[in-house]
Amino acid sequence: MSQPDVIVVGGGIGGLGAAYSLTRQGLAVRLLESAPAFGEVGAGIQLAPNCTRILDDYGLLDEAKSLGVVPDAMVMRDAVDGAELTRLDLRHLEQRYGYPYLVIHRSDLHGLLLRACRRAGVELVNNAKVTSYENTDGGARVTLANGETHQAGVVIAADGLHSVARKLLVDDQPVSSAYVAYRGTVPAEQPRVQAVDLSEVVVYIGPRCHFVHYGLRGGELLNQVAVFESPKALAGQEDWGTPDELDAAFEGTCDFVRDGLPYMWRDKWWRMFDRDPVMTWVHGRIALLGDSAHPPLQYIAQGAIMAIEDGWVLGEHVARNRAEDGTVDWTTTLSAYEAVRPEHCRRVLTTSRKWGELWHLDGLAREQRNVLLRARDTYDYSFVDWLYGPTALTPEEEPELFTPIPLDSAELPEPAQAVGTP
């Protein structure tokens, strides 16, 4: 087996995206996946223009659109009373950023990237569980659980939330949010689907819970996600996020949300973890990518997108730092990658946490939030320009972050006085 230029560890969306990006630059890439077969678990995923721009550059956008849905609007509603709070006109958004907002089944996106890697000649290896990483004189080496070793000029560790490679850089642990997600898809023939507009991505935000739905596979499926804070998790219990907690969490929500709960998969749930941001991703010739570097909470729907962006940025810097004989200056390439991606992803991680807090407010804070959201103009992009524009290749290209609006700036309506009250 000849030595590749690059080893990518992890066959998820981030690993496949990086392998494809680097192969496009003329590099020989070997991808090591621990599972016996490639696959992706989950349901829907949202791809904003900063991702569809990259898929278009890869020549994959038309295929992605054929597999997914290009919705007309994103709508935010109050989960308690069902009232609309604000919306994004996604067709107008596409005009602004030049690329569509797309929703797609996670397994369809994964399959699309897997097929692209096969066409491009990526060497795909299954049953290859990496247990250790080390730098060598001319590159880096990984060792598998079976004792086998693989060596290359550089190793890209796309090994997920529980990354082995991350331990080379920081001794930290995943952070539990105490929130848990239930998912489920509903076939188009079910009455539930007839009651919704499949051209909309809708999120109902409520006290310590939220509920999302949108169409998938050209409208053949309705994707639903129910997320809530687990009292058992807060109490430190091991068995948390169970179906009884799901039902209790949504008791105070509107009929439409509660009517969607029976369609959830109740034998599987996703506890929501992230990690604190780290600014060092490179250790010699070993570099983190995707969730190994920046696992986020999902509130601004950028987890898989950040991983795809990481791979694209890496490929672009390979192109900038490759000599005429094809050799890559990996020191400069990895330095350029680390100069731009950690700060962007730090912003996404911290914003995702804050956005989650905002969604789940109760009491006076919920009322203040709703007033501010209702006051927002549909065509105000000040909160997404930093995110949905072109992916920065240098720190100078990174746009300014949005300016938060304080909740206490909301002017609440005066409470109505009872008749006869002086």
mmCIF file of C-alpha atoms in Angstrom, residues 145-313:
data_model
loop_
_atom_site.group_PDB
_atom_site.id
_atom_site.type_symbol
_atom_site.label_atom_id
_atom_site.label_comp_id
_atom_site.label_asym_id
_atom_site.label_seq_id
_atom_site.Cartn_x
_atom_site.Cartn_y
_atom_site.Cartn_z
ATOM 1 C CA ALA A 145 -6.985 -0.644 17.251
ATOM 2 C CA ASN A 146 -5.614 -3.729 15.492
ATOM 3 C CA GLY A 147 -2.048 -2.392 15.703
ATOM 4 C CA GLU A 148 -1.814 -1.387 12.055
ATOM 5 C CA THR A 149 -0.188 1.972 11.282
ATOM 6 C CA HIS A 150 -0.797 4.488 8.498
ATOM 7 C CA GLN A 151 1.511 7.371 7.638
ATOM 8 C CA ALA A 152 1.181 10.501 5.481
ATOM 9 C CA GLY A 153 2.505 14.003 5.050
ATOM 10 C CA VAL A 154 -0.369 15.318 7.154
ATOM 11 C CA VAL A 155 -3.227 13.825 9.174
ATOM 12 C CA ILE A 156 -6.613 15.539 9.376
ATOM 13 C CA ALA A 157 -8.520 14.414 12.464
ATOM 14 C CA ALA A 158 -12.246 14.615 11.751
ATOM 15 C CA ASP A 159 -12.937 12.191 14.574
ATOM 16 C CA GLY A 160 -15.925 13.895 16.137
ATOM 17 C CA LEU A 161 -17.145 15.051 19.551
ATOM 18 C CA HIS A 162 -15.123 12.418 21.400
ATOM 19 C CA SER A 163 -11.954 13.085 19.399
ATOM 20 C CA VAL A 164 -8.802 11.172 20.298
ATOM 21 C CA ALA A 165 -6.634 13.707 18.457
ATOM 22 C CA ARG A 166 -7.992 16.658 20.447
ATOM 23 C CA LYS A 167 -6.267 15.245 23.542
ATOM 24 C CA LEU A 168 -2.933 16.164 21.920
ATOM 25 C CA LEU A 169 -3.932 19.827 22.194
ATOM 26 C CA VAL A 170 -6.229 20.234 25.192
ATOM 27 C CA ASP A 171 -7.353 18.147 28.151
ATOM 28 C CA ASP A 172 -11.070 18.922 28.176
ATOM 29 C CA GLN A 173 -14.390 17.128 28.179
ATOM 30 C CA PRO A 174 -17.693 17.612 26.305
ATOM 31 C CA VAL A 175 -20.023 20.074 28.029
ATOM 32 C CA SER A 176 -23.585 18.910 28.653
ATOM 33 C CA SER A 177 -26.283 21.497 27.979
ATOM 34 C CA ALA A 178 -28.867 19.327 29.835
ATOM 35 C CA TYR A 179 -30.948 19.584 26.662
ATOM 36 C CA VAL A 180 -32.008 16.581 24.618
ATOM 37 C CA ALA A 181 -33.376 16.257 21.071
ATOM 38 C CA TYR A 182 -35.996 13.866 19.737
ATOM 39 C CA ARG A 183 -36.359 13.486 16.000
ATOM 40 C CA GLY A 184 -38.820 11.904 13.653
ATOM 41 C CA THR A 185 -39.949 11.961 10.038
ATOM 42 C CA VAL A 186 -43.559 11.767 8.928
ATOM 43 C CA PRO A 187 -44.542 10.424 5.447
ATOM 44 C CA ALA A 188 -46.431 12.841 3.181
ATOM 45 C CA GLU A 189 -49.638 10.794 3.262
ATOM 46 C CA GLN A 190 -50.093 11.321 7.021
ATOM 47 C CA PRO A 191 -52.712 13.945 8.028
ATOM 48 C CA ARG A 192 -50.019 15.714 10.054
ATOM 49 C CA VAL A 193 -48.219 16.660 6.849
ATOM 50 C CA GLN A 194 -51.377 18.027 5.246
ATOM 51 C CA ALA A 195 -51.606 20.559 8.104
ATOM 52 C CA VAL A 196 -48.243 22.209 7.441
ATOM 53 C CA ASP A 197 -46.695 24.337 4.712
ATOM 54 C CA LEU A 198 -43.725 22.328 3.461
ATOM 55 C CA SER A 199 -42.241 25.432 1.864
ATOM 56 C CA GLU A 200 -41.451 26.799 5.344
ATOM 57 C CA VAL A 201 -38.825 25.957 7.946
ATOM 58 C CA VAL A 202 -40.634 26.633 11.230
ATOM 59 C CA VAL A 203 -39.305 26.793 14.777
ATOM 60 C CA TYR A 204 -41.584 27.146 17.790
ATOM 61 C CA ILE A 205 -39.588 28.586 20.712
ATOM 62 C CA GLY A 206 -40.853 28.045 24.228
ATOM 63 C CA PRO A 207 -39.880 27.942 27.902
ATOM 64 C CA ARG A 208 -36.996 25.446 28.173
ATOM 65 C CA CYS A 209 -38.123 23.754 24.940
ATOM 66 C CA HIS A 210 -38.490 24.254 21.197
ATOM 67 C CA PHE A 211 -39.960 22.398 18.231
ATOM 68 C CA VAL A 212 -38.819 22.492 14.582
ATOM 69 C CA HIS A 213 -40.400 21.179 11.388
ATOM 70 C CA TYR A 214 -39.639 21.337 7.663
ATOM 71 C CA GLY A 215 -40.058 19.250 4.529
ATOM 72 C CA LEU A 216 -37.496 16.796 3.182
ATOM 73 C CA ARG A 217 -36.895 14.858 -0.036
ATOM 74 C CA GLY A 218 -38.974 17.101 -2.242
ATOM 75 C CA GLY A 219 -41.845 17.103 0.231
ATOM 76 C CA GLU A 220 -42.060 13.319 0.632
ATOM 77 C CA LEU A 221 -41.299 13.637 4.354
ATOM 78 C CA LEU A 222 -41.926 16.074 7.183
ATOM 79 C CA ASN A 223 -38.921 16.355 9.492
ATOM 80 C CA GLN A 224 -39.672 17.167 13.131
ATOM 81 C CA VAL A 225 -37.320 17.899 16.026
ATOM 82 C CA ALA A 226 -38.380 18.384 19.647
ATOM 83 C CA VAL A 227 -35.770 19.738 22.066
ATOM 84 C CA PHE A 228 -36.137 20.305 25.807
ATOM 85 C CA GLU A 229 -34.224 20.769 29.036
ATOM 86 C CA SER A 230 -34.108 17.584 31.106
ATOM 87 C CA PRO A 231 -34.911 17.894 34.829
ATOM 88 C CA LYS A 232 -33.168 14.556 35.353
ATOM 89 C CA ALA A 233 -29.982 15.931 33.782
ATOM 90 C CA LEU A 234 -30.118 19.005 36.005
ATOM 91 C CA ALA A 235 -30.526 16.693 39.013
ATOM 92 C CA GLY A 236 -27.419 14.755 37.986
ATOM 93 C CA GLN A 237 -29.232 11.523 37.134
ATOM 94 C CA GLU A 238 -27.685 9.147 34.598
ATOM 95 C CA ASP A 239 -30.943 8.186 32.859
ATOM 96 C CA TRP A 240 -32.016 11.506 31.394
ATOM 97 C CA GLY A 241 -33.952 12.741 28.384
ATOM 98 C CA THR A 242 -36.464 9.875 28.542
ATOM 99 C CA PRO A 243 -39.852 9.921 26.740
ATOM 100 C CA ASP A 244 -41.758 10.796 29.920
ATOM 101 C CA GLU A 245 -39.656 13.965 30.124
ATOM 102 C CA LEU A 246 -40.428 14.716 26.477
ATOM 103 C CA ASP A 247 -44.173 14.716 27.099
ATOM 104 C CA ALA A 248 -43.899 16.719 30.328
ATOM 105 C CA ALA A 249 -41.640 19.369 28.736
ATOM 106 C CA PHE A 250 -44.227 20.277 26.092
ATOM 107 C CA GLU A 251 -47.353 20.226 28.288
ATOM 108 C CA GLY A 252 -47.650 23.992 28.201
ATOM 109 C CA THR A 253 -47.226 24.403 24.428
ATOM 110 C CA CYS A 254 -49.870 24.981 21.748
ATOM 111 C CA ASP A 255 -51.963 22.188 20.224
ATOM 112 C CA PHE A 256 -49.955 22.019 16.997
ATOM 113 C CA VAL A 257 -46.687 21.345 18.817
ATOM 114 C CA ARG A 258 -48.177 18.776 21.200
ATOM 115 C CA ASP A 259 -49.890 16.998 18.293
ATOM 116 C CA GLY A 260 -46.474 16.422 16.713
ATOM 117 C CA LEU A 261 -44.981 14.545 19.663
ATOM 118 C CA PRO A 262 -46.516 11.110 18.886
ATOM 119 C CA TYR A 263 -44.606 11.102 15.579
ATOM 120 C CA MET A 264 -41.210 11.245 17.309
ATOM 121 C CA TRP A 265 -38.907 8.238 17.447
ATOM 122 C CA ARG A 266 -39.179 7.324 21.112
ATOM 123 C CA ASP A 267 -36.523 4.646 21.251
ATOM 124 C CA LYS A 268 -33.660 7.026 20.412
ATOM 125 C CA TRP A 269 -32.744 10.508 21.582
ATOM 126 C CA TRP A 270 -29.742 12.786 21.264
ATOM 127 C CA ARG A 271 -28.277 14.411 24.332
ATOM 128 C CA MET A 272 -26.869 17.784 23.365
ATOM 129 C CA PHE A 273 -23.210 18.452 24.125
ATOM 130 C CA ASP A 274 -20.688 20.954 22.877
ATOM 131 C CA ARG A 275 -17.173 21.876 23.986
ATOM 132 C CA ASP A 276 -15.628 25.151 25.035
ATOM 133 C CA PRO A 277 -13.887 26.854 22.085
ATOM 134 C CA VAL A 278 -10.175 26.219 21.595
ATOM 135 C CA MET A 279 -7.942 28.363 19.412
ATOM 136 C CA THR A 280 -5.171 25.804 18.766
ATOM 137 C CA TRP A 281 -6.123 23.146 16.222
ATOM 138 C CA VAL A 282 -2.745 22.132 14.818
ATOM 139 C CA HIS A 283 -0.126 19.915 16.460
ATOM 140 C CA GLY A 284 2.814 19.504 14.092
ATOM 141 C CA ARG A 285 1.365 17.762 11.043
ATOM 142 C CA ILE A 286 -1.882 16.779 12.792
ATOM 143 C CA ALA A 287 -4.865 19.118 12.431
ATOM 144 C CA LEU A 288 -8.358 19.020 13.903
ATOM 145 C CA LEU A 289 -11.411 19.494 11.679
ATOM 146 C CA GLY A 290 -15.164 19.557 12.290
ATOM 147 C CA ASP A 291 -16.588 18.426 15.621
ATOM 148 C CA SER A 292 -13.165 17.369 16.893
ATOM 149 C CA ALA A 293 -12.307 21.086 16.909
ATOM 150 C CA HIS A 294 -15.639 22.819 17.440
ATOM 151 C CA PRO A 295 -18.714 20.737 18.317
ATOM 152 C CA PRO A 296 -21.545 23.271 18.687
ATOM 153 C CA LEU A 297 -25.035 23.321 20.058
ATOM 154 C CA GLN A 298 -27.350 23.300 17.071
ATOM 155 C CA TYR A 299 -29.306 26.539 17.526
ATOM 156 C CA ILE A 300 -27.943 28.353 14.471
ATOM 157 C CA ALA A 301 -27.681 25.185 12.347
ATOM 158 C CA GLN A 302 -23.979 25.494 11.555
ATOM 159 C CA GLY A 303 -22.384 22.291 12.884
ATOM 160 C CA ALA A 304 -22.013 20.331 9.653
ATOM 161 C CA ILE A 305 -21.554 23.575 7.733
ATOM 162 C CA MET A 306 -18.520 24.559 9.805
ATOM 163 C CA ALA A 307 -16.994 21.148 9.096
ATOM 164 C CA ILE A 308 -17.575 21.543 5.353
ATOM 165 C CA GLU A 309 -16.116 25.064 5.512
ATOM 166 C CA ASP A 310 -13.031 23.741 7.339
ATOM 167 C CA GLY A 311 -12.320 21.303 4.508
ATOM 168 C CA TRP A 312 -12.874 23.909 1.811
ATOM 169 C CA VAL A 313 -10.568 26.428 3.519
#
